CSV table of C-alpha atoms in Angstrom, one decimal:
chain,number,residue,atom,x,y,z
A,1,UNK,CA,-2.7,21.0,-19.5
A,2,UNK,CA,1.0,19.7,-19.8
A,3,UNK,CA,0.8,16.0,-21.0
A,4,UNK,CA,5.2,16.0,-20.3
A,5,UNK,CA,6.6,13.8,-18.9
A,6,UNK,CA,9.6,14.3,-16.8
A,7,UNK,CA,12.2,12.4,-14.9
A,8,UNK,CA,12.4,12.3,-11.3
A,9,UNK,CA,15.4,11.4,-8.9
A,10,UNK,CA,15.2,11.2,-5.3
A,11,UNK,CA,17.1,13.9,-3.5
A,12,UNK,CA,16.3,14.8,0.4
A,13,UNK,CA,18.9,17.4,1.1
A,14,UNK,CA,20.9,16.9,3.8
A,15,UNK,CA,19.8,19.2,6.1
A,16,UNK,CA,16.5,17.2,6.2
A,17,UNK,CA,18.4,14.4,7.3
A,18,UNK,CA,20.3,16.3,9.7
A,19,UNK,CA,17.1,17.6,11.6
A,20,UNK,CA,15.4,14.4,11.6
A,21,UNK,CA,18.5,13.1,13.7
A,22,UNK,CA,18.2,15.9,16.0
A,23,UNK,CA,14.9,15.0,16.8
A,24,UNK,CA,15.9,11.9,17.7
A,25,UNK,CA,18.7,12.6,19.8
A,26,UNK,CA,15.9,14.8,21.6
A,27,UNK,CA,13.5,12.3,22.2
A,28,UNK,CA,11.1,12.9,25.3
A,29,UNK,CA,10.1,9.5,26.4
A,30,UNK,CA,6.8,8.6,28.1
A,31,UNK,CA,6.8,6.0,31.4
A,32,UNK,CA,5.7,2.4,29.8
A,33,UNK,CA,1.7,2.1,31.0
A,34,UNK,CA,0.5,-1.0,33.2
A,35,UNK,CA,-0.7,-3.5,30.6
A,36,UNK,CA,0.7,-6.5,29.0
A,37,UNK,CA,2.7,-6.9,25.2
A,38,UNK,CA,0.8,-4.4,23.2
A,39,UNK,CA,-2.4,-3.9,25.5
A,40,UNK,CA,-1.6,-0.3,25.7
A,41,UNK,CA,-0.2,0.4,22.3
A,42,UNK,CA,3.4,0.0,20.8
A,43,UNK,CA,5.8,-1.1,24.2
A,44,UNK,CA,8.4,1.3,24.8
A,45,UNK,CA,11.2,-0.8,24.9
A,46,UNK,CA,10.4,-2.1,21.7
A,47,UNK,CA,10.0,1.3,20.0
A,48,UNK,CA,13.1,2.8,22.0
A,49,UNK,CA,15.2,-0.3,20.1
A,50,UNK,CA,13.5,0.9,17.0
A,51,UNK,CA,14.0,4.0,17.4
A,52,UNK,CA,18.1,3.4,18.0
A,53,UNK,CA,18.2,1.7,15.1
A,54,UNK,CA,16.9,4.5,12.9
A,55,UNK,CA,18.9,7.0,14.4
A,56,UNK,CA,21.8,5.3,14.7
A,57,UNK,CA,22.2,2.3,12.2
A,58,UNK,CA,19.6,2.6,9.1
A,59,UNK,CA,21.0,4.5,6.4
A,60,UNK,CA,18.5,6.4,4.3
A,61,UNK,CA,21.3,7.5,1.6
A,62,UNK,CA,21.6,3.8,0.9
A,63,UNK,CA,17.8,2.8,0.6
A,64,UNK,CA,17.4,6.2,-1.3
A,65,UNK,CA,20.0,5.2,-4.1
A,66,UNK,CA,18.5,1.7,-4.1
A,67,UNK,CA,14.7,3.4,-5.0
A,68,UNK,CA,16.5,6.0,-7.3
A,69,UNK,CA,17.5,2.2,-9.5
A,70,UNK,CA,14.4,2.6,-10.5
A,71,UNK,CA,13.4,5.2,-13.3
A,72,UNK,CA,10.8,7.2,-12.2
A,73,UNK,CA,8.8,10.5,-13.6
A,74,UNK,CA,6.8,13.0,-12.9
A,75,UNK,CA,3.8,13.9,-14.8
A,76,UNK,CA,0.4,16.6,-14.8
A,77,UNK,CA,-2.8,14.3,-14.6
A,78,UNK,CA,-6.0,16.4,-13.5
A,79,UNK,CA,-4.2,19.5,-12.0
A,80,UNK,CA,-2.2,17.0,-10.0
A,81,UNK,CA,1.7,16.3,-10.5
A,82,UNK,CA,1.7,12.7,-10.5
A,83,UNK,CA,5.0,10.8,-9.3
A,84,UNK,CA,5.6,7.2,-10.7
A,85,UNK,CA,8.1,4.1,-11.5
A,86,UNK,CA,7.9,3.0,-14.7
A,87,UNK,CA,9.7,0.2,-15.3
A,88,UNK,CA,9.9,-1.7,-18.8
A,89,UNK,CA,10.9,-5.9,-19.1
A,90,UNK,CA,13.3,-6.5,-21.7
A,91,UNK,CA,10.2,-8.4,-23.1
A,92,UNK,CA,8.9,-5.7,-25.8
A,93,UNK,CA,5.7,-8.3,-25.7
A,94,UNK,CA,5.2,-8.0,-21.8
A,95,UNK,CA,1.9,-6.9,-21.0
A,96,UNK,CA,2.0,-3.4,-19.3
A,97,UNK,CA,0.8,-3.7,-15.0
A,98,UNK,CA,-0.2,-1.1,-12.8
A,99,UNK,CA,0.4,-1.7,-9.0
A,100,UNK,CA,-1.6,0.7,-6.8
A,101,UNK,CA,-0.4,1.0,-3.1
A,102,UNK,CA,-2.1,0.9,0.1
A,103,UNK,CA,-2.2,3.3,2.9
A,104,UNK,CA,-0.2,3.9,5.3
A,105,UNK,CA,2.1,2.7,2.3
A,106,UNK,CA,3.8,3.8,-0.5
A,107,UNK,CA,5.9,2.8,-4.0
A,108,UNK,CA,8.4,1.2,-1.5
A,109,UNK,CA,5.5,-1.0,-0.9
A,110,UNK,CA,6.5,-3.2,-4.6
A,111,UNK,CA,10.3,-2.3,-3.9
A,112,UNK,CA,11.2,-6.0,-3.4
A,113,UNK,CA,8.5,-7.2,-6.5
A,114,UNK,CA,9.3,-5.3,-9.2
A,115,UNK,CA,12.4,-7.0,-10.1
A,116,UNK,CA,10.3,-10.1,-9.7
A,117,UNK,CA,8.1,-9.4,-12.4
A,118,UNK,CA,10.3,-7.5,-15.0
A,119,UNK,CA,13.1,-9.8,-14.7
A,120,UNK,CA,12.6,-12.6,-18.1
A,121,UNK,CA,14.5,-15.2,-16.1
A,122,UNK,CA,11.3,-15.6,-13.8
A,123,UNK,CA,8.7,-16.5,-16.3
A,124,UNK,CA,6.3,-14.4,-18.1
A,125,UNK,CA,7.4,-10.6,-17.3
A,126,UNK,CA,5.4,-7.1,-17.4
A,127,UNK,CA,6.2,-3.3,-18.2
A,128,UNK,CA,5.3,-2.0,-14.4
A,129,UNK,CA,4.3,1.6,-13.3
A,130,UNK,CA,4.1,2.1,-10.2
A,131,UNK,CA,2.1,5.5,-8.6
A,132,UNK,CA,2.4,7.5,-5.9
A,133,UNK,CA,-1.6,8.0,-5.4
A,134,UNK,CA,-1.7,11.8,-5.2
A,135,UNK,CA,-1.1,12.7,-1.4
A,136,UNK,CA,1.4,10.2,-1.1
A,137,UNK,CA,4.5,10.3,-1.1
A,138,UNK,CA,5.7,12.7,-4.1
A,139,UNK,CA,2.5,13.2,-5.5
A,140,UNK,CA,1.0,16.3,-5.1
A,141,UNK,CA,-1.6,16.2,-2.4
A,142,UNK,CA,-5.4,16.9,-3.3
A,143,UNK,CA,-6.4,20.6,-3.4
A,144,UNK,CA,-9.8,20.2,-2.1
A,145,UNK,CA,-12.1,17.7,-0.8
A,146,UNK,CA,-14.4,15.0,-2.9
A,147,UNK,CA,-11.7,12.7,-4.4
A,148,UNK,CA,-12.5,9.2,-4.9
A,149,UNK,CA,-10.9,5.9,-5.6
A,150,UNK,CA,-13.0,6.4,-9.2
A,151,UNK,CA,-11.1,9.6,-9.8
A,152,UNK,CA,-8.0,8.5,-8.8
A,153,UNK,CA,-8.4,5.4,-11.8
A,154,UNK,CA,-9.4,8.1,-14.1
A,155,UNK,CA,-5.8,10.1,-13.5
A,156,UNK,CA,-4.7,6.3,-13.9
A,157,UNK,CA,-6.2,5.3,-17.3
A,158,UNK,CA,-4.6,8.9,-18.4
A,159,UNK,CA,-1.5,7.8,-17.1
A,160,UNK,CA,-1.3,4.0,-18.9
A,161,UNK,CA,-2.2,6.1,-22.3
A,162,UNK,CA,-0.1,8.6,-22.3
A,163,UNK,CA,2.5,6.1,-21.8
A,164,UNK,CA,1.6,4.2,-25.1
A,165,UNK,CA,0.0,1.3,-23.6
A,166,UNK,CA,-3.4,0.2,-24.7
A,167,UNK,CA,-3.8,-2.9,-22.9
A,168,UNK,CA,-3.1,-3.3,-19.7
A,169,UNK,CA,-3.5,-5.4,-16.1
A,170,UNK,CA,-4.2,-3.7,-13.3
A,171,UNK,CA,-3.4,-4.3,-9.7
A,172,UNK,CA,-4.2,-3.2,-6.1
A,173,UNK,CA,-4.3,-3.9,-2.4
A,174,UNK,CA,-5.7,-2.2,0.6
A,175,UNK,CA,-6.8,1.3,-1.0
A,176,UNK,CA,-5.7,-0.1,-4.0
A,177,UNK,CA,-8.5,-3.0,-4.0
A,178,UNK,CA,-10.7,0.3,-4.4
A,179,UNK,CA,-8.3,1.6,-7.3
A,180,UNK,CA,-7.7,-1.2,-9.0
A,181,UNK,CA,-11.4,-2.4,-10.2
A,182,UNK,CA,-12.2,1.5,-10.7
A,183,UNK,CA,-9.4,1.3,-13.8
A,184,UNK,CA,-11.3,-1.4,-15.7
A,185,UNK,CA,-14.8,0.7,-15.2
A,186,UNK,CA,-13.5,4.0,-16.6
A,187,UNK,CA,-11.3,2.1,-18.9
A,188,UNK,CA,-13.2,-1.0,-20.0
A,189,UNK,CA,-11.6,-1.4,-23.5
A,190,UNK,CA,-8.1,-1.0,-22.3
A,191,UNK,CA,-7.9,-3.5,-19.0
A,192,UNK,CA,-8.0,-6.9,-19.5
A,193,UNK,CA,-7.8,-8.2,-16.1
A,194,UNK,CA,-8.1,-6.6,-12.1
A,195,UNK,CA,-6.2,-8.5,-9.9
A,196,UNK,CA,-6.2,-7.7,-6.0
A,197,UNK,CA,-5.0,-8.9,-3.1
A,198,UNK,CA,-7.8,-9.6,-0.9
A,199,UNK,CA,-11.4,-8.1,0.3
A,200,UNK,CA,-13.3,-9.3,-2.1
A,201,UNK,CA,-16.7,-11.3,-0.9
A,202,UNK,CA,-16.2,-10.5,2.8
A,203,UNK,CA,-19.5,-11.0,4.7
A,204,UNK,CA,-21.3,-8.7,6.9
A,205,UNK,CA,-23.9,-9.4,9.5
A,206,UNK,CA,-26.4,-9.3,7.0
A,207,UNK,CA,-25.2,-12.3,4.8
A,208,UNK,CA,-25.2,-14.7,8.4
A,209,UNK,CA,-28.3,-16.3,7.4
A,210,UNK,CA,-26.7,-17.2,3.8
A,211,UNK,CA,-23.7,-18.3,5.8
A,212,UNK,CA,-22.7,-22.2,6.7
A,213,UNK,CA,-21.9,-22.9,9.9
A,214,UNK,CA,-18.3,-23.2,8.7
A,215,UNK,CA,-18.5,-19.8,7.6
A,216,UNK,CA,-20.2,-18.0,10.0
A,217,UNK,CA,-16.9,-19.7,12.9
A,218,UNK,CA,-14.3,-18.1,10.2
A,219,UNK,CA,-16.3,-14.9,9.9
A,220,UNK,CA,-16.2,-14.6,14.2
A,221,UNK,CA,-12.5,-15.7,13.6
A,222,UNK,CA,-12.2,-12.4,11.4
A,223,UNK,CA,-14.0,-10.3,13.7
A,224,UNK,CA,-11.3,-11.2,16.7
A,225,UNK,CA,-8.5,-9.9,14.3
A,226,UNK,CA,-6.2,-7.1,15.3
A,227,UNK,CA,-6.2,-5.5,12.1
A,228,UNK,CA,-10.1,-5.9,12.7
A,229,UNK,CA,-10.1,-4.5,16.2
A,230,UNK,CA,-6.9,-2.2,16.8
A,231,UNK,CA,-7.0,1.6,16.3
A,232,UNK,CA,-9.8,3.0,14.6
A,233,UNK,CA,-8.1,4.3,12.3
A,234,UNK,CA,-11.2,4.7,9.3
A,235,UNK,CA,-12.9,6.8,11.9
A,236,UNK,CA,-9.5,8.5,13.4
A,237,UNK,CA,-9.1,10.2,10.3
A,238,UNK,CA,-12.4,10.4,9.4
A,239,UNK,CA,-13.2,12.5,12.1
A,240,UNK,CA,-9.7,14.9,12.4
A,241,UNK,CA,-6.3,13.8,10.7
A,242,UNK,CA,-5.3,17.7,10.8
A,243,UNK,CA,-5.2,17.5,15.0
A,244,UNK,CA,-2.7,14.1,14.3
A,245,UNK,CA,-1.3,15.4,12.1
A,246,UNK,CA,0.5,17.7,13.9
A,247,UNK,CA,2.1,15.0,16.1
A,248,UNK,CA,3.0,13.1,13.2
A,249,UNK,CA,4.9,15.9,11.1
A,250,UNK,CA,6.4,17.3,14.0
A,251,UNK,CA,7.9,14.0,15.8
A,252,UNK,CA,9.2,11.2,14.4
A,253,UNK,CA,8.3,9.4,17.6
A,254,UNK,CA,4.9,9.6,16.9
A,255,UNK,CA,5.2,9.0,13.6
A,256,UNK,CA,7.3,6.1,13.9
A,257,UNK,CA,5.0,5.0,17.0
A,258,UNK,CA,2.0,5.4,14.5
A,259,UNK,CA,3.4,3.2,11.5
A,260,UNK,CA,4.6,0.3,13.8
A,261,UNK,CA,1.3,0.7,15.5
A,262,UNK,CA,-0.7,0.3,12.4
A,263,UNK,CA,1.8,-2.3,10.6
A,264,UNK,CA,1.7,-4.5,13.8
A,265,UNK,CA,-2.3,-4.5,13.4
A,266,UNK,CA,-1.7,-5.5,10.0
A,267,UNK,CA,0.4,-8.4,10.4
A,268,UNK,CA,-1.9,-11.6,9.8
A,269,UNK,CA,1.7,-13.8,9.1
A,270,UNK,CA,1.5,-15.3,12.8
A,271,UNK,CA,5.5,-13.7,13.1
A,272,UNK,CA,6.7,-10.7,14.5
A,273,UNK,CA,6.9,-7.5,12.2
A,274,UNK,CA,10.4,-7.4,12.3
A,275,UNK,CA,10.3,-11.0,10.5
A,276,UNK,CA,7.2,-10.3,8.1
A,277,UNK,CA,8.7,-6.9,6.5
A,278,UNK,CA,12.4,-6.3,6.6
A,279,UNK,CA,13.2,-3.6,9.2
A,280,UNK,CA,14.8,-1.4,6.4
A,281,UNK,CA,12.3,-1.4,3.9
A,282,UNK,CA,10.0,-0.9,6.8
A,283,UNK,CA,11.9,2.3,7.9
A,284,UNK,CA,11.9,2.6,3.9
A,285,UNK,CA,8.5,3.7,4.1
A,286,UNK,CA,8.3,5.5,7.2
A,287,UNK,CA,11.1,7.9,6.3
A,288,UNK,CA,9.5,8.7,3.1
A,289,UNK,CA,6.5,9.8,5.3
A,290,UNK,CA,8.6,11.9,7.2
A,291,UNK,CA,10.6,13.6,4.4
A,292,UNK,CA,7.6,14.5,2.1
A,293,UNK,CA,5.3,15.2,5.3
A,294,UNK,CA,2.7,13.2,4.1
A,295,UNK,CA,1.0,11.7,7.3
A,296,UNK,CA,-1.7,14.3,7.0
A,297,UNK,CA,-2.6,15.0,3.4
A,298,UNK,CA,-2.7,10.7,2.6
A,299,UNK,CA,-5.6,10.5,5.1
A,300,UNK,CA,-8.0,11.9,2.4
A,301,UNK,CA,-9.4,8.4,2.0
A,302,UNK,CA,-10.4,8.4,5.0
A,303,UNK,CA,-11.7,12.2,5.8
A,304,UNK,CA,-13.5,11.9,2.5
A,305,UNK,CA,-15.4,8.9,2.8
A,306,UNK,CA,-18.5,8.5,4.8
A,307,UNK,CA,-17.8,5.1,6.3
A,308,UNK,CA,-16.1,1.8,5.9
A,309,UNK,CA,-17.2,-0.6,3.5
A,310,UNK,CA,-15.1,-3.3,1.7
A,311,UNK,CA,-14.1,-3.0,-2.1
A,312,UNK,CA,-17.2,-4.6,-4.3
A,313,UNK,CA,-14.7,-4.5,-7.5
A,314,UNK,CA,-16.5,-5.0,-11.1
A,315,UNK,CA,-17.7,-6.9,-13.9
A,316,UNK,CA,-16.1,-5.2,-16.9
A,317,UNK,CA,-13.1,-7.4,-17.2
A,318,UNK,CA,-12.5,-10.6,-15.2
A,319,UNK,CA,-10.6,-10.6,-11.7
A,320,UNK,CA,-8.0,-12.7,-9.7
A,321,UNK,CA,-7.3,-12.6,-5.9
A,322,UNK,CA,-4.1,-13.5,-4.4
A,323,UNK,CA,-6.2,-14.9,-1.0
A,324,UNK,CA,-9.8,-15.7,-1.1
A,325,UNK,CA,-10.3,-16.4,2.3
A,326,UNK,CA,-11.5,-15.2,4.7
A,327,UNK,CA,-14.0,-13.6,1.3
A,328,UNK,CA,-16.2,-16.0,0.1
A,329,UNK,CA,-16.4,-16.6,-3.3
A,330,UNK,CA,-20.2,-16.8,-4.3
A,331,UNK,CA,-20.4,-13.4,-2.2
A,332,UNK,CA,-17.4,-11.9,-4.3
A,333,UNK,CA,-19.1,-13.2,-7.9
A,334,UNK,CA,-22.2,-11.0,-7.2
A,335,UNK,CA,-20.0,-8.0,-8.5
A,336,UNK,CA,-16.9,-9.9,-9.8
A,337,UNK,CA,-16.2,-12.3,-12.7
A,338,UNK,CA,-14.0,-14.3,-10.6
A,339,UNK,CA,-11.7,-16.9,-12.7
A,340,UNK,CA,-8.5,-16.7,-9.9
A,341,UNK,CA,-9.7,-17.7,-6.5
A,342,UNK,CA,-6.7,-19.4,-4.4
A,343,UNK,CA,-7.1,-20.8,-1.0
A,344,UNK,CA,-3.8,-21.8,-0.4
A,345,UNK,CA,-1.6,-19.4,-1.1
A,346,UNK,CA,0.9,-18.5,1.6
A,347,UNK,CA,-0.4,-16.2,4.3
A,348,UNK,CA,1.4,-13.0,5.8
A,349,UNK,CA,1.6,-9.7,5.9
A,350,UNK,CA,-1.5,-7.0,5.2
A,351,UNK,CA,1.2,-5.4,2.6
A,352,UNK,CA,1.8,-9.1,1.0
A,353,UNK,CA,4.3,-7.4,-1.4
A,354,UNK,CA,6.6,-6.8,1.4
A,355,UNK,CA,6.1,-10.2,2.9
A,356,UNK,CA,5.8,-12.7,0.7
A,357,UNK,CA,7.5,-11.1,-2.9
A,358,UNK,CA,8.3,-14.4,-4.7
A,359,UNK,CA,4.4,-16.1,-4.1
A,360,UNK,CA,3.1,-12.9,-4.5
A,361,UNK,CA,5.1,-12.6,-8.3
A,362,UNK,CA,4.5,-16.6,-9.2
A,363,UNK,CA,0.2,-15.7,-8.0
A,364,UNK,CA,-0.1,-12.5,-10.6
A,365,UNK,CA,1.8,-14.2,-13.7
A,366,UNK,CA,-0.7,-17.7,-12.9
A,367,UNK,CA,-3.2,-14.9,-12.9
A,368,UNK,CA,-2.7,-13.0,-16.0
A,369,UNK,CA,-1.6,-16.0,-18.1
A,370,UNK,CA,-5.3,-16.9,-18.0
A,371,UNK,CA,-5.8,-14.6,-19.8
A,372,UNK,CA,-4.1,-15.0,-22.6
């Protein structure tokens, strides 16, 4: 096995570009369905106005140039190339961080925190890599069924040493709240802290008896959530992610229609999308989708699990949360050595990174400083 690694630039040739704006000029549009606001799924007028705006005003050579700031690498991990940022503060004492992403996310996910936490002028700084978990993005999708959130950590922990780095944080949210604890168990002498952005300690039916009244109102408040309630998409692409697929390659309508979809669910902030994540860096993400025809193969989280469950995390090095509501905490310590539990940290977006960059920075340096 190679252990080179090799840099990367961003590069869509301009003939992808090209065809992606003929498919938008060619845009079949359905009739708007009876239904209030987003009763029926996205609204057409609002997707037609985001849909002009890709087409005609977002520029993808700009955004491209601003990830390509970045130096990122490519590198054999486990049969897989493996795409990443890697990004060094000027601090040769900053301790090394690995941000996992989410799904339907990506590296453009940290775009606006990186500089956050590698810049000295904002406090204690780290070296960052960011991943492209293999399926995503540029990474090299998955050659056959059975991957895991376990093995993805292991490709990790290669990852952090063969870049030098012996002790490290790690970091996750969403899919990466699976990732992240999974890097301290197969690496317990290298991480000395897992910090993640929310999940765990959330009840289930069976911890209602345990529950105080309190709890058990906030818990039926969580069950009325959109991001609770909206489209199935755990058992969507469970069930067949190669039939949606096709949509999804083929038309960036119904790709675009699927991302605002799912984004919108995600959006806890109490503002419109376009206000929680910056249209660009939300189009960011979508386009990369599109170019590296993704949609399908970054389902296999999904298609190989057997169910949902929430991330449990681990006892091997102590862990931080950026929200610990709506989990509760003496749930979350029967598989977590909680010491970072905050209950008033801003809210927003599901993809807080994108949201809320500057609390989101100031939470993971108060985080790893206990740690010391």
């Amino acid at each position: 096995m190679s252990t080179e690694i090799r840099p990367f630039k961003i590069d869509i040739v301009q003939a992808e570009l090209d065809d992606l704006n003929e498919r938008l000029d060619l845009i079949r549009w359905p009739q708007q369905l009876p239904g209030e606001g987003w009763s029926r799924g996205v609204p057409t007028a609002s997707l037609r106005e985001l849909a002009g705006y890709w087409r005609n005003e977002y520029d993808w050579r700009r955004h491209e140039a601003r990830l390509n700031e970045f130096p990122q690498f490519m590198t054999e991990i486990d049969g897989q190339d493996i795409h990443f940022l890697h990004i060094r503060s000027a601090d040769p004492a900053a301790l090394p961080l690995i941000l996992t992403h989410g799904w339907p996310n990506s590296f453009v996910e940290f775009a606006e925190l990186i500089d956050r936490l590698t810049d000295p002028r904002n406090g204690q700084t780290f070296h960052v890599v960011v991943p492209s978990v293999p399926g995503f993005g540029f990474s090299a999708p998955p050659r056959g069924t059975g991957w895991t959130a376990t093995r993805v950590a292991r490709i990790w922990a290669e990852l952090m040493g063969r870049l030098g780095y012996e002790r490290y944080g790690t970091q996750g949210g969403d899919f990466g709240a699976y990732v992240a604890p999974e890097v301290a168990k197969v690496a317990p002498d290298h991480v000395v802290g897992v910090y993640v952005i929310a999940g765990l300690g959330f009840p289930t039916e069976k911890d209602l008896p345990e529950m105080t009244e309190e709890e058990q109102a906030a818990f039926a408040l969580l069950m009325e959530q959109d991001w609770v309630n909206g489209v199935d998409h755990h058992a969507l692409l469970r069930t067949a992610p190669q039939t949606f697929a096709y949509g999804w390659n083929d038309s960036p309508l119904a790709a675009l229609a699927w991302m605002t979809q799912k984004f919108h669910e995600f959006n806890a902030s109490g503002r419109p999308l376009e206000q929680a994540i910056d249209r660009d860096l939300f189009l960011t993400n979508v386009s990369l989708y599109w170019f590296t025809g993704t949609f399908g193969t970054s389902a296999w989280p999904y298609y190989d699990s057997s169910g949902f469950g929430w991330p449990e995390g681990q006892t091997v090095a102590p862990t931080g949360v950026y929200s610990g509501p709506p989990g509760i905490r003496r749930f979350a310590e029967r598989h977590n050595t909680i010491i970072h539990w905050p209950t008033d940290n801003p809210a927003g977006h599901h993809f807080i990174a994108m949201d809320q960059p500057d609390h989101f920075a100031a939470d993971i340096r108060t985080f790893f400083a206990k740690l010391r």
